[in-house]
Amino acid sequence: MAAAACLLAIGAAWAQPNYSPDRQQDKLNRGLVAFNTAQNATFISWRYFKGEDGCKYQLFRNGKKMVETRKTSHSLPVLSLATDTYYINVLDAQGNIVETTPEVHASLEEGCVKVPLTKPDASVPNNASSYTPNDMSVGDVDGDGEYELFLKWDPADSQDNSKAGNTSNTVIDCYKLDGTRLWSVNLGPNIRSGAHYTQFLVYDFDGDGSAELICKTAPQSKDAKGQFVSAVADDSTIKNIDNTKTYRNGNGHITGGAELLTVFNGLTGEAVHTIWYNPNRALGVNAKNTNPAYGAWESVIGKSTNYNRGERYNACVAYLDGLHPSAVFNRGYYTQAFFWAVDFKDKKLVHRWLHASVSNTKVEHYDANWTKTTKTYSSNTCGFGSHFTAFGNGNHNISVGDYDGDGKDEITFGSAAIDDDGQLMYAVGFGHGDAIHVGDLVPDRPGLEVFHVHEEAITGNSYGWDVHDAGTGEVLHFAEGGSDNGRGIAGDFNAANRGAEFSSANDRHQRSATTGQEVSTKSSSMNFRLYWDGKLQECLGDGGYTENYSITRWTGSSFSSVISFKTKSCNTTKRNPNLSCDLFGDWREEVILHDDANLYIYSSAMPTNYNVPCLLTDHVYRMGIAWQMSSYNQPPHLGYYLPDSPDVLNLTTAAQETIFYTKEALAEEYAQDITTVNREQVSPVYYNLLGIKVENPSSGIYVIGGKKVFVP
């Protein structure tokens, strides 16, 4: 497939993201983490923040200084016991201690932090007998600078929207990193379970230092205290809805009952406020309808609707005023496409605006007072087909960033974009697709770019893919394909090619986002991208259908394995992690997988010579963590090209560490430690690593430093 350029005159100027330093941001702690590795060592790492290029870090183990370093990670040549603790001092450029972290215990799991889960109670009416850990998000609910884990449980009978069948309840839990379950919310039988229904947003929406959860609810939805969410509404009609009725038809689809939106307290799981959801299934906006009938969502290829058009959802967090976060909920993308922006102020959910692309040419816009205006469009930026609005131009995914340099967020929706005020920003016009990637894919070009794969045949361009400007919709490169192009990946995988590479199911060769031309005939996985191996280029992550998650990297001639984990990914053929995020430690990303009963937060223990500011401090990346759980999960991207960043510290040119420990000192310490610990709790690798001879393991007699030591 040959790439071609679509040379359209674009009026808007390219721009760089222009975020205000005064915008609301998460307050992150140092993220100190320690875990045992397969190399018989303990890997310890922590966060680096912008402006710390002159800082040093002192690492302490059990109160003893181990190392002074400029790097944000270190490997100690000894495995940790459950009793071992670690902390760091942060020293400024003058050598003054400016921060001391709390002590942390090491995870004894190899290469990861294990989080035990509490499964949903099977005795609750309409709960499933079997649940699987599914999509996740994160937020700090107690203000300590550490994220809590929000987990959606997927029942065994969950369904795609196009399929028939009753489903069990969707359950959302909140956990501390140690596995403490803070609360559990049950959305009840009138919220269908599946990848495209419950798009839950986790963020500190009101700026009080504690994250909230916002999601679609219905009659019988209950909060963590067992209270119906309708009880916290101001509207008396919502308060009085029937919480005894189930509105499923014979095929298991929810065809009636009130549609609601609820915000939950992130610390307690209690419902705080509930309002009407917009639009409802009857296409009603600002409608107080306790039982809307299914609306006239457009059919496709001559078939009558099977509820698959109006029951497709996405959601994201966006700073629509440039300073504060709003929740944005999308309903519909094959045909009608609605975007509803909601703020959380003074403990109330407040309508901000609603965008309705009701046809290929017409957009209805509702302002904060529900005043409607209508605009008609007659062109798109690709020059093909008849999709001139967000109608039919949407994806199973969504992305957020400041694309036009005004300091406010815009929303990428597949082959269209919505401006910060809810108006149509542009329509590219290539129609529906399954995957988008938005980032600084072309670093020598101002602004951000979008790589998009197509599932629709458009006149003059059948299926295929395109790369377009995120701010203007100008098509930079595109190619045709022979059929539904269902997968695609983009990222900076190859250091020899400046900028990002991309590939897709219809075109497996690697192409340059800068030129659109082929740079390698080698194919790769097309799932998630992540920083892992310590270089400034990205790796690829992909799960097996049932288990085994593999991370690969470009070696200069092909993609090869870095590491694999014998745990499970999510969403069947999509094979995405529960979450991929720079959750703690240094700047490399963590991958969260599961084994049905536990989460495993895998972290890289590979050495790196780079200090990179915590990825979560990049606005585009942080917004990506909030929308990652939506529909067909896509990986987050940075809003800048990492190899060009002036904030990246390269520590390869000089000695960066002063070592205060010796192997002999650690051996002597362990000689003391193991005399007080049951030998069955102490791994034999300690002894091998430290030169300790096992004389008679059955009797517990060891030789340490020439002395026989009995371990009871």
XYZ file of C-alpha atoms in Angstrom, residues 6 482 623 634:
4
model
C -3.589 14.906 1.021
C -8.402 -4.149 1.488
C -5.160 12.379 30.689
C -5.321 2.146 24.056
